[in-house]
Short mmCIF file of C-alpha atoms in Angstrom, two decimals:
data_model
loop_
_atom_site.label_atom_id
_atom_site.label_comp_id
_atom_site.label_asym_id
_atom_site.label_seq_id
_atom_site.Cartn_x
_atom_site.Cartn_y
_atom_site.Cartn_z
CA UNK A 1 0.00 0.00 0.00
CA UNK A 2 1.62 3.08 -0.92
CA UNK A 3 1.72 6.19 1.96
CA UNK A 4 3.23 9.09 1.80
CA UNK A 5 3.53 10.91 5.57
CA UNK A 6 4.07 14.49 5.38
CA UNK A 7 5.97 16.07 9.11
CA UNK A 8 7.53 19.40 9.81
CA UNK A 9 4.72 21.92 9.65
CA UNK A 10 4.10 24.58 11.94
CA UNK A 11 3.35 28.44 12.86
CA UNK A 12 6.36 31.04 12.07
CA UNK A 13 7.22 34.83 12.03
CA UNK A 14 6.88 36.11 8.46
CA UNK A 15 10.50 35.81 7.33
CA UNK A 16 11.01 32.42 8.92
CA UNK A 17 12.03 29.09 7.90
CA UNK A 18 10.97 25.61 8.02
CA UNK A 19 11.15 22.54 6.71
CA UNK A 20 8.84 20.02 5.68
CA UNK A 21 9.70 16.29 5.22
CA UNK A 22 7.38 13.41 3.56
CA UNK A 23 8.42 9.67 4.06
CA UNK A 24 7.24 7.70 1.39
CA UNK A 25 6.27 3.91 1.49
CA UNK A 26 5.04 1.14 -0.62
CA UNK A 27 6.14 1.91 -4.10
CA UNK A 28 10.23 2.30 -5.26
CA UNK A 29 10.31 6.30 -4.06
CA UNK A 30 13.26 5.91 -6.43
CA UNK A 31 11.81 5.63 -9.49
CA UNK A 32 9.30 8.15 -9.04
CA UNK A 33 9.29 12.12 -9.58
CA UNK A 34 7.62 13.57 -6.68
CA UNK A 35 6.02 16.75 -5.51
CA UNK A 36 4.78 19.60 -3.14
CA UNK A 37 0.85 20.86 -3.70
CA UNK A 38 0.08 23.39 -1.23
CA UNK A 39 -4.07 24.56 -0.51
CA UNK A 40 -4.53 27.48 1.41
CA UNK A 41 -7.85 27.24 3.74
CA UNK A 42 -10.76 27.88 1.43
CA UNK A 43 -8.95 28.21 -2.06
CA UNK A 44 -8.00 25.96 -4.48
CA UNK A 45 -5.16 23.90 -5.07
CA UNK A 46 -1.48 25.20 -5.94
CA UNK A 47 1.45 23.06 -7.67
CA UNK A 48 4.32 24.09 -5.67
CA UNK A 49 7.23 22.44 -6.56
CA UNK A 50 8.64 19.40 -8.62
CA UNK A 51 11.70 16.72 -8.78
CA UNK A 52 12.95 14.14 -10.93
CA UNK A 53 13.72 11.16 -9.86
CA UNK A 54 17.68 11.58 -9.18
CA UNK A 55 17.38 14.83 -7.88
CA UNK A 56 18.96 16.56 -10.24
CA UNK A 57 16.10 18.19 -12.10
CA UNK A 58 14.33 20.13 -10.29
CA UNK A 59 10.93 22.90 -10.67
CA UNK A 60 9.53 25.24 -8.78
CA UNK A 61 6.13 27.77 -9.44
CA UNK A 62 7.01 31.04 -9.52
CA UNK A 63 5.43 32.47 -6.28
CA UNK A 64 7.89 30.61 -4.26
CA UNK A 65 11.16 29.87 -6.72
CA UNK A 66 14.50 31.64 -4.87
CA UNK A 67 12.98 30.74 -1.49
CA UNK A 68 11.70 27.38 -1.07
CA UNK A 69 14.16 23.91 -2.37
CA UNK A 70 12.86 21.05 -3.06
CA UNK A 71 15.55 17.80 -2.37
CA UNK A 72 15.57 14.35 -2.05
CA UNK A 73 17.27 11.49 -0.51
CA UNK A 74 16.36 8.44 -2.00
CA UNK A 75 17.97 6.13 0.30
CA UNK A 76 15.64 7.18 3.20
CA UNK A 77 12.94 7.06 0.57
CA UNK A 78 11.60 10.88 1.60
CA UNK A 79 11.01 13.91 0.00
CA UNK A 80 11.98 17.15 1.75
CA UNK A 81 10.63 20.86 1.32
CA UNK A 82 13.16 23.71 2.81
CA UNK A 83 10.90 26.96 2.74
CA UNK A 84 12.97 30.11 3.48
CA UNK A 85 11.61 33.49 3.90
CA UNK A 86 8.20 32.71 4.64
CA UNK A 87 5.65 34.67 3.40
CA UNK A 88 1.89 35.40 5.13
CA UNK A 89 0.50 34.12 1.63
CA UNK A 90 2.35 30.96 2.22
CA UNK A 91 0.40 29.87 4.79
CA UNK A 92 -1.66 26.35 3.29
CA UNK A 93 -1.62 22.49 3.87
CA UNK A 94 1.14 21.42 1.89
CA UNK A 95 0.90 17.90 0.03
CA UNK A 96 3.17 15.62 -1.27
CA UNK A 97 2.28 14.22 -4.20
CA UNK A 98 3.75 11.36 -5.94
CA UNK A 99 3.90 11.25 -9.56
CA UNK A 100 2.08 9.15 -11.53
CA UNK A 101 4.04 7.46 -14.20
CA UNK A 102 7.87 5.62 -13.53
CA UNK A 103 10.20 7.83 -15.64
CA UNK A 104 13.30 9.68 -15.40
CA UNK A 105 11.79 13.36 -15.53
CA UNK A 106 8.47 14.49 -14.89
CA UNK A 107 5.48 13.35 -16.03
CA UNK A 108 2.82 15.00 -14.29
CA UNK A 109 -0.56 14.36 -12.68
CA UNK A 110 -0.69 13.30 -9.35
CA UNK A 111 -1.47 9.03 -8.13
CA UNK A 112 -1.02 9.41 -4.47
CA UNK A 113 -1.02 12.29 -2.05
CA UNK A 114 -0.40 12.33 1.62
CA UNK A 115 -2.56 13.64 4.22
CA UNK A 116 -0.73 16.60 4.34
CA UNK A 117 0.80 19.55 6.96
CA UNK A 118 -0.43 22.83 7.96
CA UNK A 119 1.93 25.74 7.71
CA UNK A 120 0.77 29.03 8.90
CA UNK A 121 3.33 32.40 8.71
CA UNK A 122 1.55 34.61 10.72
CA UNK A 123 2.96 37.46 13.15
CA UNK B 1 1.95 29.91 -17.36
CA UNK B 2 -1.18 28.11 -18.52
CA UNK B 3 -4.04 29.13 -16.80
CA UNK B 4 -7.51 26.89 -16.13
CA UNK B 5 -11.02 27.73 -16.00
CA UNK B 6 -13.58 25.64 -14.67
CA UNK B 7 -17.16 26.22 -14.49
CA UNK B 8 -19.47 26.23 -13.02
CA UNK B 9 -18.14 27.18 -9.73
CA UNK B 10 -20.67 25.42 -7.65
CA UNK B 11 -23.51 22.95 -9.17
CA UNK B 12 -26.58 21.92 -7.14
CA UNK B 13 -27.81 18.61 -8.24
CA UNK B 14 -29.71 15.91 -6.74
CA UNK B 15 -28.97 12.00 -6.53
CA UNK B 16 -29.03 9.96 -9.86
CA UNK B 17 -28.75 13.61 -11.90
CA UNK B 18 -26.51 13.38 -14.68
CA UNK B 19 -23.59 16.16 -13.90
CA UNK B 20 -21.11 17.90 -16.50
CA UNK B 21 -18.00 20.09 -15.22
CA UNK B 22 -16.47 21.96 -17.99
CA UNK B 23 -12.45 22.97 -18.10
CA UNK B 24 -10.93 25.39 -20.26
CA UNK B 25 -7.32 25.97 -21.10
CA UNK B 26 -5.78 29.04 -22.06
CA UNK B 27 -3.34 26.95 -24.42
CA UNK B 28 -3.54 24.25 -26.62
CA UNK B 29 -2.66 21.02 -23.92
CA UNK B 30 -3.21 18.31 -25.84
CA UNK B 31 -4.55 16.02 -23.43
CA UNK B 32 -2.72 16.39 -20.59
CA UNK B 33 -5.38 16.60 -18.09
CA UNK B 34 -6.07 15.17 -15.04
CA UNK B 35 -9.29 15.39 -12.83
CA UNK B 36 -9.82 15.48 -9.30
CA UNK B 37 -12.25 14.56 -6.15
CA UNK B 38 -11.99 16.54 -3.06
CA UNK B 39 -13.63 15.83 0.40
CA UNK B 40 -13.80 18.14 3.13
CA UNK B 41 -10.10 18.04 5.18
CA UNK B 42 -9.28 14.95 2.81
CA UNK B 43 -6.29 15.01 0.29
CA UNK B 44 -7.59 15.24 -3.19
CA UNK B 45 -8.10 11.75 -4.95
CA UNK B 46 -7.35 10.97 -8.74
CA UNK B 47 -10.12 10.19 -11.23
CA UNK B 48 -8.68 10.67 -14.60
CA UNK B 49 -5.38 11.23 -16.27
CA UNK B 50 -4.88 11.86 -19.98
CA UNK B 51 -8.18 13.37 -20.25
CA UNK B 52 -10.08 10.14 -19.93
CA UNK B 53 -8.40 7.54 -18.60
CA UNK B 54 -9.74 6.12 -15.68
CA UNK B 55 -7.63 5.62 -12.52
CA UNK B 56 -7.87 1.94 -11.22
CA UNK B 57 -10.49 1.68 -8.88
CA UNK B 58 -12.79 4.49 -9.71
CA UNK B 59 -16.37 3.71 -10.33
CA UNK B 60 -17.22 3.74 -14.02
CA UNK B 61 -20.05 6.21 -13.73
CA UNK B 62 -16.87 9.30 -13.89
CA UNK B 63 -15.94 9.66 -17.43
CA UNK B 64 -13.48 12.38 -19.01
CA UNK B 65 -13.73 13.75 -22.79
CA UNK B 66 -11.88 16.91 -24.55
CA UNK B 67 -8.41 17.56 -26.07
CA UNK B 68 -6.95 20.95 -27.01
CA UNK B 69 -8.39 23.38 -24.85
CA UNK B 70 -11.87 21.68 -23.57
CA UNK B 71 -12.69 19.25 -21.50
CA UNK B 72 -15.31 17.63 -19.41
CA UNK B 73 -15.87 15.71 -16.28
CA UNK B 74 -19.32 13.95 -16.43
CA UNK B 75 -20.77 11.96 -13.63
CA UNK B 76 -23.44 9.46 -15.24
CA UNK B 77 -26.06 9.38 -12.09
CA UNK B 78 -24.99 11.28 -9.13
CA UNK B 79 -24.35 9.32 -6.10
CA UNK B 80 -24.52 10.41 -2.10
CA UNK B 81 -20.75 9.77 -2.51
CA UNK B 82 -19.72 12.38 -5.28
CA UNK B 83 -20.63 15.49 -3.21
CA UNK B 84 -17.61 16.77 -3.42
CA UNK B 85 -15.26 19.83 -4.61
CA UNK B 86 -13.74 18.27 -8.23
CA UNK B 87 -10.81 20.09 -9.54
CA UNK B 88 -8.70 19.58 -13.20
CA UNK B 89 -4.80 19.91 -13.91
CA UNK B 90 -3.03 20.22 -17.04
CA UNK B 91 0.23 18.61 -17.20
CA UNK B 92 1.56 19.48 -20.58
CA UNK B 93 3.74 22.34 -19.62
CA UNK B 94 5.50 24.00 -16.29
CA UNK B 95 4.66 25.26 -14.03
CA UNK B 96 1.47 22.59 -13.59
CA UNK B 97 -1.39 24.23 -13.19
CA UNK B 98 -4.95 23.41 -11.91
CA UNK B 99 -8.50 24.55 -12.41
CA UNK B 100 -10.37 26.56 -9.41
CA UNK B 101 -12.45 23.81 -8.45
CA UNK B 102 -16.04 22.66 -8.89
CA UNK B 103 -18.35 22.44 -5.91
CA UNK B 104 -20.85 19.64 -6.25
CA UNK B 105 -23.79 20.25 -3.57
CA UNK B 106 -26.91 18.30 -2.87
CA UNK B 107 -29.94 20.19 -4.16
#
């Protein structure tokens, strides 16, 4: 049965940092692009960012690209989320999402998603 | 960025009503769409992928249809189950984007 268990949200000052973690089970994390979908409470839903399945290719929306990094480590089979300068309009249950097709790059809609973690930036 | 349009916003229908969500592109996206089920404090679940393909598991009453820049969601006879908030995603360029979201309520 595949799982994916989000950790690490929280409250923080606007300007703060935190990250978010997802440990992924029941499929082979390693052959599988993954990423971060974020909802803030009462709005729709919000691709965050993206990454391929070595790490090395990586993609990020605009709203958050130059302050949030999106990582791996496949040998612990999780997905990590480092959000820097947190913004007020940040604040949203972030998802991890696991991609949907086996391939090197990116492929695109979504097969799995965790239960997600709040994050509010508020002061 | 490719921006999606879904309507209507909400839909009030009753059980065993036939239901049809549009979604719009702003770009051509061939048919790299996905669709969607939301429940209240639940992460979304998928339906379709490739603009009708049917993900394992989901009843056959959701079907998908469209390519370009139009598509549709259609749920054949509405059950107590499908109240929900269903939302669409196209996947054929970054940054992925997805639609507002469709309310289904009970009439």
């Amino acid at each position: 049965e595949v799982q994916l268990l989000e950790s690490g949200g929280g409250s923080v000052q606007p300007g703060g940092s935190l990250r978010l973690s997802c440990e992924a089970s029941g499929f082979s994390f390693s052959t599988y692009a993954m990423n971060w979908v974020r909802q803030a409470p009462g709005k729709g839903l919000e691709w965050v960012s993206g990454i391929s399945t070595s790490g090395y290719n990586t993609q990020y929306a605009d709203s958050v690209k130059g302050r949030f990094t999106i990582s791996r480590d496949n040998s612990k089979n999780t997905l990590y989320l480092q959000m820097n300068g947190l913004r007020v309009e940040d604040s949203a249950i972030y998802y991890c999402a696991k991609d949907g097709v086996a391939t090197i790059s990116f492929h695109g809609y979504f097969d799995y998603w965790g239960q997600g973690t709040l994050v509010t930036a508020s002061s | 960025d490719i921006q999606m349009t879904q309507s209507p916003s909400t839909l009030s229908a009753s059980v065993g009503d036939r239901v049809t969500i549009t979604c719009r592109a702003s770009q051509s996206i061939n048919n790299w769409l996905a669709w969607y089920q939301q429940k209240p404090g639940k992460a979304p679940k998928l339906l379709i992928y490739k603009a009708s393909i049917l993900e394992s598991g989901v009843p056959s009453r959701f079907s998908g249809s469209g390519s370009g820049t139009e598509f549709t969601l259609t749920i054949s006879s509405l059950q107590p189950d499908d109240f929900a908030i269903y939302s669409c995603q196209q996947y054929s360029s970054h940054p992925w984007t997805f639609g507002q979201g469709t309310k289904v309520e009970i009439k």
